[in-house]
Short mmCIF file of C-alpha atoms in Angstrom, two decimals:
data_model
loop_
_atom_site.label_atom_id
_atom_site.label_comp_id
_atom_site.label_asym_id
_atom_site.label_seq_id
_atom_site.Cartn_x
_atom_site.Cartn_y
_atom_site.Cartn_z
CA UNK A 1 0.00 0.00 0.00
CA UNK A 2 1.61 3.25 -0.99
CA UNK A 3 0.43 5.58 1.70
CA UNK A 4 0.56 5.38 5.45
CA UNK A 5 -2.33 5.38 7.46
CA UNK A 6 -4.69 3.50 3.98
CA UNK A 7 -7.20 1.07 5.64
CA UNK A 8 -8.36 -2.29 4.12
CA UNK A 9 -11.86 -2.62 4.52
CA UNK A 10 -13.21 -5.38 7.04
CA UNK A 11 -13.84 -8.73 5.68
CA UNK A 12 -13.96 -12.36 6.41
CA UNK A 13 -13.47 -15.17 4.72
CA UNK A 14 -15.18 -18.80 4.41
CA UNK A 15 -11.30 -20.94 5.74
CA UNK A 16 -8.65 -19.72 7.60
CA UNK A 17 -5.29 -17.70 5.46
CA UNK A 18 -2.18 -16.40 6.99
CA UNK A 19 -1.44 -12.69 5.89
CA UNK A 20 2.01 -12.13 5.46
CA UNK A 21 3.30 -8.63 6.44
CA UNK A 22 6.68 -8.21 4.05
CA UNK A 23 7.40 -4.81 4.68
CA UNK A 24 6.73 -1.51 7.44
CA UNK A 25 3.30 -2.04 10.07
CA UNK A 26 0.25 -2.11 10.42
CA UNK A 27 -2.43 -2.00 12.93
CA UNK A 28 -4.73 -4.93 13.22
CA UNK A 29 -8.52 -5.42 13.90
CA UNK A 30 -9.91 -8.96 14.73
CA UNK A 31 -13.81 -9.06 15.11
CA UNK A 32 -13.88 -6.19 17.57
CA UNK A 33 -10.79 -6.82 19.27
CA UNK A 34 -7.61 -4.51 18.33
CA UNK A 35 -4.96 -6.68 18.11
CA UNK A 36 -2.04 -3.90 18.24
CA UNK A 37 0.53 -3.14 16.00
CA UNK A 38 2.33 -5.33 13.98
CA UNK A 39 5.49 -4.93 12.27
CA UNK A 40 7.43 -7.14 9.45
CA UNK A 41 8.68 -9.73 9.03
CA UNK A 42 5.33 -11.32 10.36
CA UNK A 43 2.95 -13.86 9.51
CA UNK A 44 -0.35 -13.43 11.06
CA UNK A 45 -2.53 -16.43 11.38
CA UNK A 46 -6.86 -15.35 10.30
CA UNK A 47 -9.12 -17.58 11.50
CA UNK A 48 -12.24 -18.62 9.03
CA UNK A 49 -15.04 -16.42 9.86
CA UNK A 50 -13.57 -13.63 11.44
CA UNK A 51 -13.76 -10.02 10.03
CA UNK A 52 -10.36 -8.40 9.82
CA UNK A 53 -9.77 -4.67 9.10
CA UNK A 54 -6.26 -3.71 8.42
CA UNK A 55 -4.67 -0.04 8.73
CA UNK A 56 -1.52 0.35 7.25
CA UNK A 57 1.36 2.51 9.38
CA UNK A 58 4.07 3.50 7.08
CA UNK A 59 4.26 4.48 3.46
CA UNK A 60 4.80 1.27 1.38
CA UNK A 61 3.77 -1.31 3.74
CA UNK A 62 3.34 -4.38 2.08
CA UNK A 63 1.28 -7.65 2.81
CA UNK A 64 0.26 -10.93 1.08
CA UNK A 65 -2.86 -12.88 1.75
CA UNK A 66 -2.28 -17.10 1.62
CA UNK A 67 -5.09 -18.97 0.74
CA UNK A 68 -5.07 -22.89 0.44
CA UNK A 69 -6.31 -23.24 -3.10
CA UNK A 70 -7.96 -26.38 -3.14
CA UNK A 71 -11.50 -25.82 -2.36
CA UNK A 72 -14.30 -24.08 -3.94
CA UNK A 73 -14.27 -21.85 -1.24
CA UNK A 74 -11.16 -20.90 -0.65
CA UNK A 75 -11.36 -17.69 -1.74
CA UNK A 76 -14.88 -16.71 -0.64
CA UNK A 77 -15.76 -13.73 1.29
CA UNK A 78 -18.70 -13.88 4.30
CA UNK A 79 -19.12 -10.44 4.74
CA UNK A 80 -17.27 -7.31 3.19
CA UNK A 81 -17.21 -3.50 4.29
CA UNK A 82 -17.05 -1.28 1.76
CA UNK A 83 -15.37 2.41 2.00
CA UNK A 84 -17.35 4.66 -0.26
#
C-alpha cells in the first residue's frame, strides 16, 4: 500500500489464510478486538469467519494474503465492508 495510514476494509473469509506482512506495520482489527501493531517480518494467522480490518502505518507497507487453493471456497468472502 503506498500511503501510510490507507485502511483495508473489514472482511472475512469462508477458511482460515495467513497474511504475510513483508514490509513496514500495520495495525490490526480482529472481530472487535484490536490486536495492536504489527510490524514485518510477520505472519499473522486469520481464523475462518472472522472479520479483519487492516490499517496500514508507514508508506509502502506491504502484505500478502495465503489462501489454500484447493476448495471451492477458498477464496470466498462472508461479509465485506465497503469504504465509499
Amino acid at each position: 500500500v503506498p500511503c501510510a495510514f490507507s485502511f483495508v476494509p473489514s472482511h472475512s473469509h469462508a477458511l482460515s489464510h495467513i497474511t504475510l506482512l513483508t514490509q513496514g506495520a500495520m495495525n490490526i482489527w480482529m472481530g472487535d478486538e484490536y490486536m495492536g501493531e504489527q510490524r514485518a517480518p510477520k505472519p499473522i494467522h486469520i481464523a475462518a469467519g472472522v472479520k479483519h480490518l487492516f490499517e496500514t502505518l508507514e508508506d509502502n507497507t506491504t502484505f500478502y494474503c495465503v489462501h489454500e487453493l484447493t476448495s471451492p471456497q477458498a477464496l470466498a468472502i462472508l461479509e465485506e465492508h465497503n469504504i465509499i
